[in-house]
Coordinates of C-alpha atoms in Angstrom, one line a residue:
M1 CA -22.5 10.0 5.4
D2 CA -20.3 13.4 6.1
K3 CA -19.5 14.7 2.9
R4 CA -15.8 15.8 4.7
L5 CA -14.8 12.2 4.4
I6 CA -14.3 12.6 0.5
W7 CA -11.6 15.0 0.9
L8 CA -9.7 12.6 3.5
A9 CA -10.4 10.0 0.9
V10 CA -9.0 12.2 -2.0
G11 CA -5.9 12.8 0.2
S12 CA -5.4 9.4 0.8
F13 CA -5.7 8.8 -2.9
T14 CA -3.3 11.4 -3.8
M15 CA -0.3 10.5 -1.6
S16 CA -0.9 6.6 -2.3
T17 CA -0.5 7.5 -6.1
V18 CA 3.0 8.0 -5.8
G19 CA 3.7 4.5 -4.2
F20 CA 1.5 2.7 -6.7
V21 CA 2.9 4.5 -9.8
F22 CA 6.4 4.1 -9.4
S23 CA 6.5 0.5 -11.2
S24 CA 6.0 2.4 -14.3
L25 CA 8.4 5.2 -13.5
L26 CA 11.9 3.2 -12.6
P27 CA 13.0 2.7 -16.3
S28 CA 12.9 6.7 -17.2
I29 CA 13.8 7.5 -14.0
A30 CA 17.2 4.9 -13.9
A31 CA 17.8 6.3 -17.2
D32 CA 17.6 10.0 -16.5
T33 CA 19.8 9.5 -13.3
H34 CA 22.1 7.5 -15.0
T35 CA 21.0 4.4 -12.8
T36 CA 20.0 0.8 -12.8
I37 CA 16.4 -0.1 -12.7
P38 CA 17.1 -2.1 -9.4
H39 CA 19.2 0.8 -7.8
A40 CA 16.1 3.1 -8.7
G41 CA 13.8 0.7 -6.8
H42 CA 15.5 2.2 -3.9
L43 CA 13.2 4.9 -4.2
I44 CA 10.0 2.8 -3.5
T45 CA 12.0 1.2 -0.4
V46 CA 12.7 4.5 1.0
F47 CA 9.2 5.7 0.5
S48 CA 7.6 3.1 1.9
L49 CA 10.1 2.5 4.9
S50 CA 9.5 6.3 5.8
Y51 CA 5.7 6.0 5.5
A52 CA 5.8 2.8 8.0
I53 CA 8.0 4.8 10.6
G54 CA 6.2 8.4 10.2
A55 CA 2.8 6.9 10.8
P56 CA 3.6 5.9 14.5
L57 CA 6.7 8.5 15.0
L58 CA 5.1 11.6 14.1
S59 CA 1.5 10.8 15.2
A60 CA 2.8 10.3 18.7
M61 CA 4.9 13.8 18.3
A62 CA 2.1 15.4 17.2
G63 CA 0.1 14.0 20.0
A64 CA -3.1 16.3 20.7
A65 CA -2.3 19.2 18.0
D66 CA -5.2 20.3 15.8
R67 CA -6.1 18.1 13.3
R68 CA -7.2 20.3 10.8
R69 CA -3.6 22.1 11.3
L70 CA -1.9 18.8 10.9
L71 CA -3.7 17.0 8.0
V72 CA -2.9 20.6 5.9
A73 CA 0.5 20.6 7.3
A74 CA 1.5 16.9 6.0
M75 CA -0.7 17.3 3.0
L76 CA 1.7 20.7 1.9
T77 CA 4.8 18.9 3.2
F78 CA 3.8 16.1 0.8
V79 CA 3.7 18.6 -2.0
V80 CA 6.9 20.5 -1.3
G81 CA 8.6 16.9 -1.6
N82 CA 6.6 16.1 -5.0
G83 CA 8.1 19.6 -6.0
I84 CA 11.5 18.7 -5.3
A85 CA 11.5 15.4 -7.0
A86 CA 9.8 17.0 -10.2
T87 CA 12.9 19.4 -9.9
S88 CA 15.6 17.2 -8.9
V89 CA 18.3 17.3 -10.7
S90 CA 20.3 14.0 -8.8
F91 CA 19.2 10.8 -8.0
T92 CA 20.3 11.8 -4.3
T93 CA 17.5 15.1 -4.1
L94 CA 15.2 12.6 -5.3
L95 CA 15.7 10.1 -2.7
L96 CA 15.6 12.7 -0.1
A97 CA 12.3 13.7 -1.7
Q98 CA 10.6 10.3 -0.8
I99 CA 11.7 10.6 2.5
V100 CA 9.6 13.8 2.9
M101 CA 7.0 12.5 0.8
G102 CA 6.7 8.9 2.9
M103 CA 6.8 10.2 6.3
A104 CA 4.0 13.0 5.4
S105 CA 1.9 10.4 4.1
G106 CA 2.3 8.1 7.1
L107 CA 1.2 11.0 9.3
F108 CA -1.7 12.1 7.2
A109 CA -2.7 8.3 7.1
A110 CA -2.6 7.7 10.7
T111 CA -4.3 11.4 11.2
A112 CA -6.8 11.1 8.6
Q113 CA -8.6 8.0 10.1
A114 CA -8.8 9.1 13.3
T115 CA -10.2 12.4 12.0
A116 CA -12.6 10.5 9.7
V117 CA -14.0 8.2 13.2
S118 CA -14.2 11.8 14.9
L119 CA -16.4 13.3 11.7
A120 CA -18.5 10.0 11.8
G121 CA -19.2 8.9 15.1
S122 CA -17.9 5.9 16.9
E123 CA -21.0 4.0 15.5
H124 CA -19.7 4.2 12.1
R125 CA -16.4 3.8 12.7
A126 CA -15.9 1.3 10.5
L127 CA -17.8 2.9 7.2
A128 CA -15.9 6.1 7.9
I129 CA -12.5 4.2 7.9
S130 CA -13.4 2.0 4.9
I131 CA -13.8 5.4 2.9
V132 CA -10.5 6.8 3.9
V133 CA -8.8 3.5 3.0
G134 CA -10.7 3.5 -0.3
G135 CA -8.6 6.2 -1.6
T136 CA -5.7 3.8 -1.5
T137 CA -7.7 1.5 -3.8
F138 CA -8.8 4.5 -6.4
A139 CA -5.1 5.0 -6.5
V140 CA -4.3 1.6 -7.6
A141 CA -7.4 1.7 -10.0
L142 CA -6.8 5.1 -11.1
G143 CA -4.0 7.2 -9.7
A144 CA -1.0 4.6 -11.1
P145 CA -2.4 4.0 -14.8
L146 CA -3.1 7.7 -15.0
G147 CA 0.5 8.5 -13.5
A148 CA 1.6 6.3 -16.2
L149 CA -0.2 7.6 -18.7
I150 CA 1.3 11.4 -17.9
A151 CA 4.7 9.9 -17.8
A152 CA 4.3 8.7 -21.1
F153 CA 3.9 12.1 -22.8
W154 CA 5.5 14.5 -20.3
G155 CA 8.1 12.3 -18.5
W156 CA 8.2 11.1 -14.7
R157 CA 8.7 14.8 -13.6
G158 CA 5.4 15.6 -15.0
T159 CA 3.8 12.7 -13.3
F160 CA 5.2 14.1 -9.6
A161 CA 4.0 17.9 -10.9
A162 CA 0.5 16.7 -11.4
V163 CA 0.4 14.7 -8.3
A164 CA 1.9 18.1 -6.3
L165 CA -0.9 19.8 -7.8
L166 CA -3.7 17.7 -6.9
G167 CA -2.0 17.6 -3.4
L168 CA -2.6 21.5 -2.8
A169 CA -5.9 21.5 -4.3
C170 CA -6.8 18.7 -1.7
A171 CA -5.2 20.8 0.9
T172 CA -7.0 23.8 0.2
V173 CA -10.2 22.1 0.5
L174 CA -9.2 20.3 4.0
W175 CA -8.4 23.9 5.2
L176 CA -11.7 25.1 4.5
R177 CA -13.9 22.4 5.1
L178 CA -12.6 20.5 8.2
P179 CA -13.8 22.0 11.8
R180 CA -11.1 23.8 13.8
G181 CA -10.2 23.0 17.3
L182 CA -10.5 19.1 16.4
S183 CA -7.9 17.8 18.9
G184 CA -6.3 14.5 17.9
T185 CA -5.5 11.9 21.4
K186 CA -2.1 12.0 22.7
L187 CA -0.8 8.6 22.9
T188 CA 3.1 7.6 23.4
L189 CA 4.8 5.2 21.1
S190 CA 4.7 2.4 23.6
E191 CA 0.7 3.0 24.0
R192 CA 0.8 3.1 20.3
F193 CA 2.4 -0.3 19.9
S194 CA 1.0 -1.9 23.1
A195 CA -1.8 -3.5 20.8
I196 CA 0.8 -5.7 19.6
A197 CA 0.6 -7.7 23.1
R198 CA -3.2 -8.6 22.1
P199 CA -3.7 -12.4 21.1
G200 CA -3.7 -12.8 17.7
V201 CA -2.5 -9.4 16.4
A202 CA 1.2 -10.2 16.2
S203 CA 1.1 -12.9 13.9
S204 CA -1.5 -11.5 11.8
L205 CA 0.7 -8.2 11.0
M206 CA 3.3 -10.7 10.4
V207 CA 1.1 -12.2 7.7
T208 CA 0.4 -8.8 6.5
F209 CA 4.2 -8.2 6.2
L210 CA 5.0 -11.3 4.4
Y211 CA 1.8 -10.9 1.7
L212 CA 2.7 -7.5 0.6
A213 CA 6.5 -8.2 0.5
G214 CA 6.0 -11.3 -2.0
A215 CA 3.3 -9.0 -3.9
F216 CA 6.0 -6.0 -4.5
V217 CA 8.7 -8.3 -5.3
I218 CA 6.8 -8.5 -8.7
I219 CA 4.8 -5.3 -8.8
S220 CA 7.8 -3.0 -8.0
Y221 CA 9.4 -4.2 -10.9
L222 CA 6.4 -4.6 -13.3
A223 CA 7.9 -2.3 -16.1
P224 CA 11.3 -4.7 -16.5
L225 CA 9.0 -7.7 -16.2
A226 CA 6.7 -6.8 -18.4
I227 CA 9.6 -5.3 -20.8
D228 CA 12.4 -7.4 -20.6
G229 CA 10.6 -10.4 -19.7
A230 CA 7.1 -10.5 -21.6
G231 CA 8.4 -8.4 -24.6
L232 CA 5.7 -6.0 -24.1
S233 CA 6.4 -2.1 -25.0
K234 CA 6.8 0.6 -22.6
M235 CA 3.6 2.2 -23.8
A236 CA 1.4 -1.2 -22.7
L237 CA 2.1 -0.1 -18.9
P238 CA -0.5 2.4 -18.5
G239 CA -2.9 -0.1 -19.8
L240 CA -1.6 -3.1 -17.4
L241 CA -1.6 -0.5 -14.8
L242 CA -5.3 0.0 -15.4
A243 CA -6.2 -3.5 -15.8
F244 CA -5.1 -4.3 -12.4
G245 CA -6.4 -1.2 -11.0
V246 CA -9.9 -2.8 -12.4
G247 CA -9.1 -6.0 -10.6
A248 CA -8.3 -3.9 -7.5
V249 CA -11.6 -2.7 -7.5
I250 CA -13.6 -5.8 -7.8
G251 CA -11.5 -7.6 -5.3
N252 CA -11.9 -4.8 -2.9
L253 CA -15.4 -4.3 -3.3
S254 CA -16.4 -8.0 -3.2
S255 CA -14.3 -9.0 -0.3
G256 CA -16.3 -7.9 2.5
Y257 CA -19.0 -9.8 1.2
L258 CA -16.8 -12.9 0.6
A259 CA -15.1 -12.6 4.2
D260 CA -19.0 -12.5 6.0
Q261 CA -19.8 -15.5 3.7
V262 CA -17.0 -17.7 4.1
G263 CA -15.0 -16.0 7.0
A264 CA -12.2 -13.5 7.0
T265 CA -9.7 -16.2 8.2
R266 CA -10.8 -18.6 4.9
M267 CA -10.7 -15.6 2.8
V268 CA -7.2 -14.3 3.8
A269 CA -6.0 -18.2 3.4
L270 CA -7.9 -18.1 -0.1
S271 CA -6.1 -15.0 -1.2
L272 CA -2.7 -16.5 0.4
M273 CA -2.7 -19.5 -2.0
S274 CA -4.1 -17.5 -5.1
A275 CA -1.2 -15.4 -4.8
L276 CA 1.2 -18.5 -4.7
I277 CA -0.3 -19.5 -8.0
V278 CA -0.2 -16.4 -9.7
S279 CA 3.3 -16.0 -8.9
L280 CA 4.3 -19.2 -10.0
V281 CA 1.9 -18.9 -13.4
I282 CA 3.8 -15.5 -14.4
A283 CA 7.2 -17.2 -13.4
F284 CA 6.6 -20.2 -15.4
G285 CA 4.8 -18.8 -18.3
L286 CA 7.6 -16.4 -18.8
H287 CA 10.3 -19.1 -18.5
L288 CA 8.5 -21.7 -20.8
L289 CA 6.2 -19.3 -23.1
P290 CA 7.6 -17.9 -26.6
R291 CA 7.4 -14.2 -25.9
H292 CA 4.2 -13.1 -27.9
L293 CA 2.4 -15.6 -26.0
A294 CA 4.2 -14.6 -22.7
G295 CA 3.2 -11.2 -22.7
L296 CA -0.7 -12.1 -23.7
L297 CA -0.5 -14.1 -20.3
L298 CA 1.0 -11.0 -18.4
I299 CA -1.9 -9.1 -20.3
G300 CA -4.4 -11.7 -19.2
I301 CA -3.4 -12.3 -15.3
M302 CA -3.5 -8.6 -14.4
V303 CA -7.5 -8.5 -13.8
P304 CA -7.3 -11.4 -12.0
W305 CA -4.0 -10.8 -10.3
G306 CA -5.5 -7.3 -8.8
I307 CA -8.9 -9.4 -7.6
I308 CA -6.9 -11.6 -5.7
G309 CA -4.3 -9.2 -4.5
W310 CA -6.8 -6.4 -3.4
A311 CA -9.2 -9.0 -1.6
F312 CA -7.0 -9.5 0.9
P313 CA -6.6 -5.8 2.9
P314 CA -10.4 -5.8 3.4
A315 CA -10.5 -9.2 4.9
Q316 CA -7.4 -8.9 6.9
A317 CA -8.3 -5.5 8.3
S318 CA -11.7 -7.3 9.4
R319 CA -9.5 -10.2 11.1
I320 CA -7.2 -7.7 13.0
V321 CA -10.0 -5.5 14.2
G322 CA -11.9 -8.6 15.5
F323 CA -8.9 -9.6 17.7
A324 CA -9.1 -6.2 19.5
P325 CA -12.0 -4.2 18.4
E326 CA -12.0 -1.6 21.4
V327 CA -8.4 -0.5 20.1
A328 CA -9.3 -1.0 16.3
H329 CA -7.7 2.5 15.5
L330 CA -4.1 1.5 16.3
T331 CA -4.2 -2.2 15.1
L332 CA -5.3 -0.8 11.9
S333 CA -2.5 1.9 12.3
L334 CA 0.3 -0.5 13.1
N335 CA -1.6 -3.0 10.0
A336 CA -0.9 0.1 7.7
S337 CA 2.7 0.2 8.9
A338 CA 3.2 -3.7 8.3
I339 CA 1.8 -3.0 4.7
Y340 CA 4.6 -0.4 4.2
L341 CA 6.9 -2.4 5.6
G342 CA 6.4 -5.3 3.4
I343 CA 6.3 -2.6 0.1
A344 CA 9.8 -1.8 1.3
S345 CA 11.2 -5.1 1.7
G346 CA 9.8 -6.5 -1.5
T347 CA 10.9 -4.2 -3.4
A348 CA 14.6 -4.5 -2.1
I349 CA 14.5 -8.5 -2.3
G350 CA 13.2 -8.1 -5.8
G351 CA 16.1 -5.3 -6.6
R352 CA 18.5 -7.6 -5.4
V353 CA 16.9 -10.4 -7.6
L354 CA 16.9 -8.2 -10.8
E355 CA 20.6 -7.6 -10.2
N356 CA 21.6 -11.1 -10.0
T357 CA 18.9 -12.9 -12.4
A358 CA 16.5 -12.5 -15.1
A359 CA 13.5 -10.4 -14.8
A360 CA 11.3 -13.5 -15.3
N361 CA 12.3 -15.2 -11.9
L362 CA 11.2 -12.7 -9.8
G363 CA 7.7 -14.7 -9.5
F364 CA 9.8 -17.9 -8.4
F365 CA 10.9 -15.7 -5.2
A366 CA 7.4 -13.8 -4.8
A367 CA 6.0 -17.5 -4.4
L368 CA 8.1 -18.0 -1.1
F369 CA 6.3 -15.5 0.7
P370 CA 2.6 -16.5 0.7
V371 CA 3.8 -19.8 1.6
A372 CA 5.6 -18.5 4.7
A373 CA 2.7 -16.5 5.4
L374 CA 0.1 -19.3 5.3
A375 CA 2.6 -21.1 8.0
V376 CA 2.7 -17.9 10.6
L377 CA -1.6 -17.7 9.7
Y378 CA -1.9 -21.4 10.9
A379 CA 0.7 -21.2 14.0
G380 CA -0.9 -17.9 15.0
L381 CA -4.6 -19.5 14.6
R382 CA -3.6 -22.8 16.5
S383 CA -2.0 -20.2 19.4
Y384 CA -4.9 -18.1 19.8
R385 CA -7.1 -20.9 19.8
R386 CA -4.8 -22.5 22.6
R387 CA -4.8 -19.3 24.9
F388 CA -8.6 -19.0 24.2
A389 CA -9.2 -22.4 25.4
V390 CA -7.3 -21.8 28.3
G391 CA -8.7 -18.4 29.1
L392 CA -12.0 -20.6 29.2
A393 CA -10.7 -23.6 31.4
E394 CA -9.6 -20.7 34.2

């Protein structure tokens, strides 16, 4: 393995940490900016939308630019965004910082995956991409709880400052270690989106979108869910995120093996059904149990929830690559955009739920999405098999 892939993964870890640590920062940010938690949730929505848009749009604009310069420029822009967030004096400034960070993260992610494939060679494409994407998993497992812990001692501004310092170190190493003259492939936006027309891809992207939307109806508002819904203290948040992260690592590592044993599609369906069960258990538990037991339930479900939540992405990525292996770099990029569009939508919906009802009801709304995803998965499989059967007949 090319050791330079590690630093691409560190870059992915750094940028993804911002997206996943927000669930613990929202109460503090809302208090300091004199707004509500649902309104502060717009920060997650804006970051995620900017990521989803930035990945294909900025990659198309960058064209065949030198990847070393592009990656370092994206990382430094991300660092500037964190600096703006750490020193912001208004909610509007903080919102603008999320746009800067989100666009930079989207560009970095798309470029890092392509660079990883170039460094490792096409024969090791899957491994190279998995290493870079693995940085996101460790952002959930390690970055989010560490960020929450930093915020507990030095405030949410300290979290952004710490991420900026890590980003600066990563940019320096990438500049020194990556080769010069590693050019990208110039593709227009229409060429990047053309992979959607491949059989099975569009419905799979919709499944990704729905799954992540349902998950982040709850995850984005874990703090009010834990504090207001389950009666836990603010200091419990780093521990909750750490438990979820441990589960995420287990789920991520076991998903590939299980997908090989039972099939990627069955693994995705199992993840969707499990997500439905977890959402309902959280909702009914917070409604029916006394607060001290509801808190214990939420603590106890974090590891299983992390396993279930992060068993989905590897299996789903495997399915999408299987539909069109020759354009895997395009379909995986589109899948990443679907992930962050789902996060943005789930956060926006969860915020509206919090504005109109109790935090304990988030699970009921979250449960609707895996049901819809299962329906889309079933319809997509029927359509794909029908088209494949027609192709054989011809």
